[in-house]
CSV table of C-alpha atoms and ligand atoms in Angstrom, one decimal:
chain,number,residue,atom,x,y,z
D,1,MET,CA,-19.0,40.8,6.0
D,2,SER,CA,-18.4,37.8,3.7
D,3,PRO,CA,-17.8,34.5,5.4
D,4,VAL,CA,-14.2,33.3,5.3
D,5,PRO,CA,-14.0,30.2,3.1
D,6,GLY,CA,-13.3,27.0,5.0
D,7,THR,CA,-11.0,24.6,3.4
D,8,LEU,CA,-12.2,21.7,1.2
D,9,THR,CA,-9.5,19.5,2.8
D,10,ALA,CA,-11.2,20.1,6.2
D,11,ASP,CA,-14.6,19.2,4.7
D,12,ILE,CA,-13.2,16.0,3.3
D,13,GLU,CA,-12.0,15.0,6.8
D,14,ALA,CA,-15.3,16.1,8.3
D,15,ALA,CA,-17.5,14.1,5.9
D,16,ALA,CA,-15.2,11.0,6.3
D,17,ARG,CA,-16.1,10.8,10.0
D,18,TYR,CA,-19.5,9.5,9.0
D,19,GLY,CA,-18.9,5.8,8.2
D,20,GLY,CA,-15.2,6.2,8.1
D,21,GLU,CA,-12.6,3.7,9.3
D,22,GLY,CA,-9.0,4.5,8.6
D,23,THR,CA,-9.0,6.0,5.1
D,24,GLY,CA,-12.0,3.8,4.1
D,25,VAL,CA,-15.6,5.0,4.2
D,26,THR,CA,-18.8,2.9,4.2
D,27,ARG,CA,-22.0,4.9,3.7
D,28,LEU,CA,-24.5,2.7,2.0
D,29,ALA,CA,-27.8,4.1,0.6
D,30,TRP,CA,-30.5,4.8,3.2
D,31,SER,CA,-28.0,4.0,6.1
D,32,GLY,CA,-27.6,5.9,9.4
D,33,GLU,CA,-24.1,7.0,8.2
D,34,LEU,CA,-25.5,8.5,5.1
D,35,ARG,CA,-28.3,10.2,7.0
D,36,GLN,CA,-25.8,11.7,9.4
D,37,VAL,CA,-23.4,13.1,6.7
D,38,LEU,CA,-26.5,14.6,4.9
D,39,GLY,CA,-27.3,16.3,8.3
D,40,TRP,CA,-23.8,17.7,8.5
D,41,LEU,CA,-24.1,18.9,4.9
D,42,THR,CA,-27.4,20.6,5.7
D,43,GLU,CA,-25.8,22.5,8.5
D,44,GLN,CA,-23.0,23.7,6.2
D,45,LEU,CA,-25.4,24.8,3.5
D,46,GLU,CA,-27.8,26.6,6.0
D,47,GLU,CA,-24.8,28.4,7.5
D,48,LEU,CA,-24.3,29.8,4.0
D,49,GLY,CA,-27.9,30.9,3.8
D,50,LEU,CA,-29.1,28.2,1.4
D,51,GLU,CA,-32.5,26.5,1.8
D,52,VAL,CA,-32.2,22.7,2.1
D,53,GLN,CA,-34.8,20.2,0.9
D,54,VAL,CA,-34.8,16.5,0.7
D,55,ASP,CA,-37.0,15.1,-2.0
D,56,ALA,CA,-39.1,11.9,-2.0
D,57,ALA,CA,-36.1,9.9,-3.5
D,58,GLY,CA,-33.7,11.0,-0.7
D,59,ASN,CA,-31.9,13.5,-2.9
D,60,LEU,CA,-30.7,16.5,-0.9
D,61,ILE,CA,-31.1,19.9,-2.7
D,62,GLY,CA,-29.5,23.0,-1.3
D,63,ARG,CA,-31.0,26.1,-3.0
D,64,TRP,CA,-29.3,29.5,-3.4
D,65,GLU,CA,-32.3,31.4,-4.5
D,66,ALA,CA,-31.2,34.4,-6.5
D,67,GLY,CA,-32.0,36.2,-9.7
D,68,SER,CA,-34.5,34.6,-12.1
D,69,GLY,CA,-34.6,31.8,-14.6
D,70,LYS,CA,-33.7,28.1,-14.4
D,71,PRO,CA,-31.2,27.1,-11.8
D,72,ILE,CA,-27.7,25.8,-12.5
D,73,ALA,CA,-27.0,22.7,-10.4
D,74,VAL,CA,-23.8,21.3,-9.1
D,75,GLY,CA,-23.5,18.0,-7.3
D,76,SER,CA,-22.7,14.3,-7.1
D,77,HIS,CA,-23.3,11.7,-4.4
D,78,LEU,CA,-22.4,11.0,-0.8
D,79,ASP,CA,-23.2,7.2,-0.7
D,80,THR,CA,-20.3,4.8,-1.2
D,81,VAL,CA,-19.6,1.2,-2.0
D,82,PRO,CA,-18.8,-1.0,1.1
D,83,THR,CA,-15.3,0.0,2.3
D,84,GLY,CA,-15.0,2.7,-0.4
D,85,GLY,CA,-12.9,5.8,-0.3
D,86,ARG,CA,-13.3,9.4,0.8
D,87,TYR,CA,-13.4,10.9,-2.7
D,88,ASP,CA,-15.7,9.1,-5.0
D,89,GLY,CA,-18.9,11.2,-5.1
D,90,ALA,CA,-18.1,13.0,-1.9
D,91,LEU,CA,-15.5,15.3,-3.6
D,92,GLY,CA,-18.2,16.4,-6.1
D,93,VAL,CA,-20.6,17.4,-3.4
D,94,LEU,CA,-17.9,19.0,-1.2
D,95,SER,CA,-16.3,20.9,-4.0
D,96,GLY,CA,-19.7,22.2,-4.9
D,97,LEU,CA,-20.1,23.4,-1.2
D,98,GLN,CA,-16.6,25.0,-1.4
D,99,ALA,CA,-17.4,26.7,-4.7
D,100,ILE,CA,-20.5,28.2,-3.1
D,101,ARG,CA,-18.3,29.4,-0.2
D,102,LEU,CA,-15.9,31.0,-2.7
D,103,LEU,CA,-18.7,32.7,-4.6
D,104,LYS,CA,-20.2,34.1,-1.4
D,105,ALA,CA,-16.8,35.3,-0.2
D,106,ARG,CA,-16.2,37.1,-3.5
D,107,GLY,CA,-19.5,38.8,-3.1
D,108,VAL,CA,-20.9,37.2,-6.3
D,109,GLU,CA,-24.6,38.0,-6.8
D,110,PRO,CA,-26.0,35.3,-9.1
D,111,ARG,CA,-28.5,36.3,-11.7
D,112,ARG,CA,-30.1,32.9,-11.6
D,113,PRO,CA,-30.5,30.3,-8.8
D,114,LEU,CA,-27.8,27.8,-7.9
D,115,TRP,CA,-28.6,24.4,-6.5
D,116,LEU,CA,-26.3,21.9,-4.8
D,117,ILE,CA,-27.6,18.3,-5.2
D,118,SER,CA,-26.4,15.2,-3.3
D,119,PHE,CA,-28.1,12.4,-5.2
D,120,MET,CA,-29.2,9.3,-3.3
D,121,ASP,CA,-27.6,5.9,-4.0
D,122,GLU,CA,-25.5,6.5,-7.1
D,123,GLU,CA,-23.4,3.4,-6.4
D,124,GLY,CA,-26.3,0.9,-6.2
D,125,ALA,CA,-24.1,-1.1,-3.8
D,126,ARG,CA,-26.9,-2.0,-1.4
D,127,PHE,CA,-29.9,-2.9,-3.7
D,128,GLY,CA,-28.1,-3.4,-7.0
D,129,ALA,CA,-29.8,-0.4,-8.6
D,130,ALA,CA,-27.3,2.3,-9.4
D,131,LEU,CA,-28.2,6.0,-10.0
D,132,PHE,CA,-31.4,5.7,-8.0
D,133,GLY,CA,-31.6,9.3,-7.0
D,134,SER,CA,-30.7,10.8,-10.3
D,135,ARG,CA,-33.0,8.4,-12.2
D,136,ALA,CA,-35.9,9.5,-9.9
D,137,PHE,CA,-34.9,13.2,-10.4
D,138,VAL,CA,-35.3,12.7,-14.2
D,139,GLY,CA,-38.5,10.9,-13.8
D,140,LYS,CA,-37.5,7.3,-14.7
D,141,ASP,CA,-40.0,4.6,-13.7
D,142,LEU,CA,-38.4,2.9,-10.6
D,143,SER,CA,-41.5,1.2,-9.4
D,144,ASP,CA,-40.1,-2.3,-9.8
D,145,LEU,CA,-37.3,-1.7,-7.3
D,146,GLY,CA,-39.4,-1.6,-4.1
D,147,GLU,CA,-38.9,-5.3,-3.3
D,148,ARG,CA,-35.2,-5.4,-4.1
D,149,ARG,CA,-33.5,-6.7,-1.0
D,150,ASP,CA,-30.1,-6.1,0.5
D,151,THR,CA,-27.9,-8.9,1.9
D,152,ASN,CA,-29.8,-8.7,5.3
D,153,GLY,CA,-33.1,-9.3,3.5
D,154,THR,CA,-34.3,-5.7,4.0
D,155,SER,CA,-36.3,-4.4,1.0
D,156,LEU,CA,-35.7,-0.9,-0.5
D,157,ARG,CA,-39.2,-0.1,0.5
D,158,GLU,CA,-38.5,-1.0,4.1
D,159,ALA,CA,-35.1,0.7,4.2
D,160,MET,CA,-36.8,3.9,3.0
D,161,SER,CA,-39.7,3.7,5.4
D,162,GLU,CA,-37.2,3.3,8.4
D,163,LEU,CA,-35.9,6.8,7.5
D,164,GLY,CA,-39.4,8.2,7.1
D,165,PHE,CA,-39.7,7.9,3.3
D,166,ASP,CA,-42.5,6.4,1.3
D,167,PHE,CA,-41.4,4.4,-1.7
D,168,GLU,CA,-44.7,5.1,-3.4
D,169,ASN,CA,-43.8,8.9,-3.5
D,170,VAL,CA,-40.6,8.4,-5.5
D,171,PRO,CA,-42.2,9.6,-8.7
D,172,SER,CA,-42.7,13.1,-7.2
D,173,ALA,CA,-38.9,13.6,-7.1
D,174,ARG,CA,-39.0,14.3,-10.8
D,175,ARG,CA,-37.7,17.9,-11.1
D,176,VAL,CA,-35.2,17.9,-14.0
D,177,ALA,CA,-37.4,20.2,-16.1
D,178,GLU,CA,-36.8,23.0,-13.6
D,179,LEU,CA,-33.0,22.9,-14.2
D,180,GLY,CA,-31.0,24.9,-16.8
D,181,GLY,CA,-27.8,22.9,-16.5
D,182,TYR,CA,-25.7,20.7,-14.3
D,183,LEU,CA,-22.0,20.5,-13.5
D,184,GLU,CA,-20.3,17.6,-11.7
D,185,LEU,CA,-16.7,17.3,-10.4
D,186,HIS,CA,-15.5,13.7,-9.9
D,187,ILE,CA,-12.3,11.9,-9.3
D,188,GLU,CA,-11.1,10.4,-12.5
D,189,GLN,CA,-11.1,6.7,-11.2
D,190,GLY,CA,-8.5,6.1,-14.0
D,191,PRO,CA,-4.8,6.6,-14.5
D,192,VAL,CA,-4.7,9.1,-17.4
D,193,LEU,CA,-4.4,12.5,-15.7
D,194,GLU,CA,-1.7,11.2,-13.3
D,195,ALA,CA,0.2,9.6,-16.1
D,196,GLU,CA,0.1,12.8,-18.2
D,197,GLY,CA,0.9,15.0,-15.2
D,198,ILE,CA,-2.2,17.1,-15.8
D,199,GLU,CA,-4.3,18.7,-13.1
D,200,ILE,CA,-7.8,18.9,-14.5
D,201,GLY,CA,-9.7,16.8,-17.0
D,202,ILE,CA,-12.6,18.3,-19.0
D,203,VAL,CA,-14.9,15.3,-19.7
D,204,THR,CA,-16.0,15.0,-23.3
D,205,GLY,CA,-18.5,12.2,-22.8
D,206,ILE,CA,-19.5,9.3,-20.7
D,207,VAL,CA,-19.2,5.8,-22.2
D,208,GLY,CA,-22.0,3.9,-23.6
D,209,LEU,CA,-21.8,0.2,-23.0
D,210,ILE,CA,-23.3,-3.1,-24.0
D,211,GLY,CA,-23.0,-6.4,-22.1
D,212,PHE,CA,-23.6,-9.8,-23.8
D,213,ARG,CA,-23.8,-13.4,-22.6
D,214,ALA,CA,-22.3,-15.8,-25.1
D,215,ARG,CA,-22.4,-19.6,-25.3
D,216,PHE,CA,-20.4,-21.7,-27.7
D,217,ILE,CA,-21.7,-25.3,-28.1
D,218,GLY,CA,-19.4,-28.0,-29.5
D,219,GLU,CA,-19.1,-31.6,-28.5
D,220,ALA,CA,-17.9,-33.1,-25.3
D,221,ASN,CA,-15.7,-36.1,-25.8
D,222,HIS,CA,-12.8,-38.2,-24.5
D,223,ALA,CA,-9.7,-36.1,-24.4
D,224,GLY,CA,-7.4,-39.1,-25.1
D,225,THR,CA,-9.2,-40.8,-27.9
D,226,THR,CA,-10.7,-37.9,-29.9
D,227,PRO,CA,-8.1,-36.8,-32.5
D,228,MET,CA,-7.2,-33.2,-32.3
D,229,ARG,CA,-8.4,-32.3,-35.8
D,230,LEU,CA,-11.9,-33.8,-35.1
D,231,ARG,CA,-12.6,-31.9,-31.9
D,232,ARG,CA,-15.3,-29.3,-31.5
D,233,ASP,CA,-13.8,-27.6,-28.5
D,234,ALA,CA,-16.1,-24.8,-27.2
D,235,LEU,CA,-13.5,-23.5,-24.7
D,236,CYS,CA,-11.0,-23.0,-27.6
D,237,GLY,CA,-13.6,-20.9,-29.3
D,238,ALA,CA,-14.1,-18.8,-26.2
D,239,ALA,CA,-10.3,-18.5,-25.8
D,240,LYS,CA,-10.0,-17.3,-29.4
D,241,THR,CA,-12.8,-14.8,-28.7
D,242,VAL,CA,-11.0,-13.4,-25.6
D,243,LEU,CA,-7.9,-12.6,-27.6
D,244,ALA,CA,-9.7,-11.4,-30.7
D,245,LEU,CA,-11.7,-8.9,-28.7
D,246,ARG,CA,-8.7,-7.8,-26.7
D,247,ASP,CA,-6.8,-7.2,-30.0
D,248,ALA,CA,-9.8,-5.3,-31.5
D,249,GLY,CA,-9.9,-3.1,-28.5
D,250,ARG,CA,-6.1,-2.5,-28.6
D,251,ALA,CA,-6.2,-1.6,-32.3
D,252,ARG,CA,-8.4,1.5,-31.7
D,253,ASP,CA,-8.4,4.2,-29.1
D,254,ASP,CA,-12.2,4.8,-28.9
D,255,ILE,CA,-13.4,1.4,-27.6
D,256,THR,CA,-12.7,-1.0,-24.8
D,257,THR,CA,-13.5,-4.7,-24.7
D,258,ASN,CA,-13.6,-7.2,-21.8
D,259,VAL,CA,-14.4,-10.8,-21.2
D,260,GLY,CA,-14.9,-11.0,-17.4
D,261,ILE,CA,-16.5,-14.4,-16.6
D,262,ILE,CA,-15.9,-17.7,-18.3
D,263,SER,CA,-16.8,-21.3,-17.6
D,264,ALA,CA,-16.6,-24.6,-19.4
D,265,GLU,CA,-18.8,-27.7,-19.4
D,266,PRO,CA,-18.9,-30.5,-18.5
D,267,GLY,CA,-15.6,-29.8,-16.8
D,268,GLY,CA,-13.0,-32.5,-16.4
D,269,PHE,CA,-9.2,-33.0,-16.8
D,270,ASN,CA,-9.9,-35.5,-19.6
D,271,VAL,CA,-13.0,-34.1,-21.2
D,272,VAL,CA,-13.0,-31.9,-24.3
D,273,PRO,CA,-15.2,-28.9,-23.3
D,274,GLY,CA,-18.6,-29.3,-25.0
D,275,ALA,CA,-19.9,-25.9,-24.1
D,276,ALA,CA,-18.3,-22.6,-22.9
D,277,GLU,CA,-20.1,-19.6,-21.5
D,278,PHE,CA,-18.7,-16.2,-21.1
D,279,THR,CA,-19.6,-12.5,-20.7
D,280,ILE,CA,-18.6,-9.6,-22.9
D,281,ASP,CA,-18.6,-5.9,-22.0
D,282,VAL,CA,-17.8,-3.4,-24.7
D,283,ARG,CA,-17.7,0.4,-24.3
D,284,SER,CA,-17.2,3.6,-26.2
D,285,ALA,CA,-17.6,7.3,-25.3
D,286,THR,CA,-18.4,8.4,-28.8
D,287,GLN,CA,-21.5,7.8,-30.9
D,288,GLU,CA,-19.4,6.5,-33.8
D,289,GLY,CA,-17.5,4.1,-31.6
D,290,TYR,CA,-20.7,2.9,-29.9
D,291,ALA,CA,-22.3,2.2,-33.2
D,292,THR,CA,-19.5,-0.3,-34.1
D,293,LEU,CA,-19.7,-2.3,-30.8
D,294,GLU,CA,-22.5,-4.7,-31.6
D,295,PRO,CA,-21.3,-5.5,-35.1
D,296,LEU,CA,-17.8,-6.0,-33.8
D,297,VAL,CA,-19.0,-8.6,-31.3
D,298,ARG,CA,-21.4,-10.4,-33.6
D,299,GLU,CA,-18.9,-10.6,-36.5
D,300,THR,CA,-16.1,-11.8,-34.2
D,301,LEU,CA,-18.2,-14.5,-32.6
D,302,ASP,CA,-19.8,-15.7,-35.9
D,303,ARG,CA,-16.4,-15.9,-37.5
D,304,ILE,CA,-14.9,-17.9,-34.6
D,305,ALA,CA,-18.0,-20.2,-34.4
D,306,GLY,CA,-17.4,-21.0,-38.1
D,307,GLU,CA,-13.7,-21.6,-37.8
D,308,GLU,CA,-14.2,-23.9,-34.8
D,309,SER,CA,-17.4,-25.7,-36.0
D,310,LEU,CA,-19.3,-24.4,-33.0
D,311,GLU,CA,-22.9,-23.3,-32.5
D,312,LEU,CA,-23.3,-19.8,-31.0
D,313,GLU,CA,-26.0,-18.4,-28.7
D,314,LEU,CA,-25.6,-14.7,-28.0
D,315,THR,CA,-27.9,-12.6,-25.8
D,316,GLU,CA,-27.8,-9.0,-24.7
D,317,ALA,CA,-27.5,-8.5,-20.9
D,318,TYR,CA,-27.5,-4.7,-20.7
D,319,ARG,CA,-27.1,-1.6,-22.8
D,320,LEU,CA,-26.6,2.1,-22.1
D,321,GLU,CA,-26.2,4.8,-24.7
D,322,PRO,CA,-23.1,7.1,-24.5
D,323,LEU,CA,-23.7,10.7,-23.4
D,324,GLN,CA,-21.9,13.7,-24.9
D,325,MET,CA,-21.1,16.6,-22.6
D,326,ALA,CA,-22.6,19.9,-23.8
D,327,PRO,CA,-19.9,21.6,-25.9
D,328,GLU,CA,-20.7,25.1,-24.5
D,329,LEU,CA,-20.1,23.8,-20.9
D,330,MET,CA,-16.9,22.1,-21.9
D,331,ASP,CA,-15.7,25.5,-23.2
D,332,VAL,CA,-16.8,27.2,-19.9
D,333,LEU,CA,-14.9,24.6,-17.9
D,334,GLU,CA,-11.8,24.8,-20.0
D,335,GLN,CA,-11.8,28.6,-19.8
D,336,ALA,CA,-12.2,28.4,-16.0
D,337,ALA,CA,-9.3,25.9,-15.8
D,338,ASN,CA,-7.1,28.1,-17.9
D,339,ALA,CA,-8.0,31.2,-15.8
D,340,GLU,CA,-7.0,29.3,-12.7
D,341,GLY,CA,-3.7,28.3,-14.3
D,342,ALA,CA,-4.6,24.6,-14.2
D,343,THR,CA,-3.1,22.3,-16.8
D,344,ASN,CA,-6.0,20.6,-18.5
D,345,MET,CA,-6.9,18.1,-21.2
D,346,ARG,CA,-10.1,16.7,-22.6
D,347,LEU,CA,-10.9,13.0,-22.0
D,348,PRO,CA,-13.9,10.6,-21.9
D,349,SER,CA,-15.3,9.0,-18.7
D,350,GLY,CA,-15.1,5.2,-18.6
D,351,ALA,CA,-17.5,5.1,-15.6
D,352,GLY,CA,-21.1,6.1,-15.2
D,353,HIS,CA,-22.1,9.1,-13.1
D,354,ASP,CA,-25.2,11.0,-12.0
D,355,ALA,CA,-24.5,13.4,-14.8
D,356,MET,CA,-25.3,10.6,-17.2
D,357,GLU,CA,-29.0,10.6,-16.2
D,358,VAL,CA,-29.3,14.4,-15.8
D,359,GLY,CA,-27.5,14.9,-19.1
D,360,ARG,CA,-30.2,13.2,-21.2
D,361,HIS,CA,-32.5,16.1,-20.3
D,362,VAL,CA,-30.3,19.3,-19.7
D,363,PRO,CA,-26.8,20.4,-20.8
D,364,VAL,CA,-24.2,18.9,-18.4
D,365,GLY,CA,-20.4,19.4,-18.0
D,366,MET,CA,-18.0,17.3,-15.9
D,367,LEU,CA,-14.6,18.0,-14.4
D,368,PHE,CA,-12.1,15.3,-13.4
D,369,VAL,CA,-9.3,15.6,-10.9
D,370,PRO,CA,-6.5,13.0,-10.8
D,371,SER,CA,-6.8,9.7,-8.9
D,372,ARG,CA,-3.6,8.3,-7.4
D,373,LYS,CA,-2.8,5.2,-9.4
D,374,GLY,CA,-6.2,5.4,-10.9
D,375,ILE,CA,-7.6,3.5,-7.8
D,376,SER,CA,-11.2,4.0,-6.6
D,377,HIS,CA,-13.9,2.0,-4.7
D,378,SER,CA,-11.1,1.3,-2.1
D,379,PRO,CA,-9.6,2.9,1.0
D,380,GLU,CA,-6.5,3.5,-1.2
D,381,GLU,CA,-8.5,6.1,-3.2
D,382,PHE,CA,-6.6,9.4,-3.0
D,383,THR,CA,-6.5,12.7,-4.7
D,384,GLU,CA,-3.9,15.3,-3.7
D,385,PRO,CA,-5.4,18.1,-1.5
D,386,GLU,CA,-4.0,20.7,-4.0
D,387,HIS,CA,-5.8,19.0,-6.8
D,388,CYS,CA,-9.1,18.9,-4.8
D,389,GLU,CA,-8.8,22.6,-3.9
D,390,LEU,CA,-7.9,23.5,-7.5
D,391,GLY,CA,-10.9,21.6,-8.8
D,392,ALA,CA,-13.2,23.5,-6.5
D,393,ARG,CA,-11.7,26.8,-7.7
D,394,VAL,CA,-12.2,25.8,-11.3
D,395,LEU,CA,-15.8,24.8,-10.5
D,396,ALA,CA,-16.4,28.1,-8.7
D,397,ARG,CA,-15.1,30.1,-11.7
D,398,ALA,CA,-17.2,28.1,-14.2
D,399,LEU,CA,-20.3,28.6,-12.0
D,400,GLU,CA,-19.6,32.3,-11.8
D,401,THR,CA,-19.6,32.5,-15.6
D,402,LEU,CA,-22.9,30.5,-15.8
D,403,LEU,CA,-24.6,32.5,-13.1
D,404,ALA,CA,-23.6,35.9,-14.5
R,1,ZN,ZN1,-19.1,8.4,-8.0
């Protein structure tokens, strides 16, 4: 007798009990709340006959051992930011659980194994190191993170040891070579699907991004006695940059640009700013768009420095290459959405996900479901129950194809 599928909506409620308050959820990495929800997930998976393991990096792996060959994995994360929502990450894990229930109820006999993975600390909210579990899973060197401390002064090493984990063992979590592919469902965290009235997004790629710190140096001087035409006003250069980058981003549909922090020195009502510092974040989901980002920033700043007689110091703060989704998995997901009668469109992801790390090693595909008003990392985060259930059905159908 096949088990009767529970509802995903009930699972979302159940998981939100751990660390939940109102519609908000706080489940930081290596916390009691996260340990408890992983315990609940373990029970659900074991009831379905899966074997559950937790690796040295705290990733939970539920294994449906069947057939032969490399497993297909489905997953996301159950950690949240402080006072986050019920859906970011959790929906990917729970829709994977629901997909397994649907496959079991349909009597599907996979010809290769299926894994459900809940990655540890995707958000990086506690120790400032995002994608911890997925980075460990792909074998990245994380040895310099052990002494990172949270706001209470607890180090990552200590937080892990409180739960019985040994930071020194993290490298043994490297298992990506065993996988044959990875699917992840996630809330969009943006407004596009809702605005277009479309139920399912097929993700084409995850953005690559570059961050810069910029400093314009001019000349501080008296704001009353220095003639306007003789000023070297560093803040005016920064202001011009803000608008020039905004306009460059608006003129194209494949890049975004942002200046998020700005300050002027020495700072006074009556002082012409002699220096201005600001940050720049530029992103693109395509290789072609990504390749234009650094030249765009450098040319824009050099030009404005010349126009305003300023000196420029520009340093790179961070950089991440974009990731293209596997075309064959995009097709499988699209066919699954069509078969479920779900309206769908292809779109890029502006946020990073565990799929970004896994996808540098094995083919990955991602599904988005709509986020109300595009809001995430907030108790306001919401996805219609019908969209959650539909997403799980699309995921189940795609998995059925891949496991056949
Ligand atoms: Zn997430």
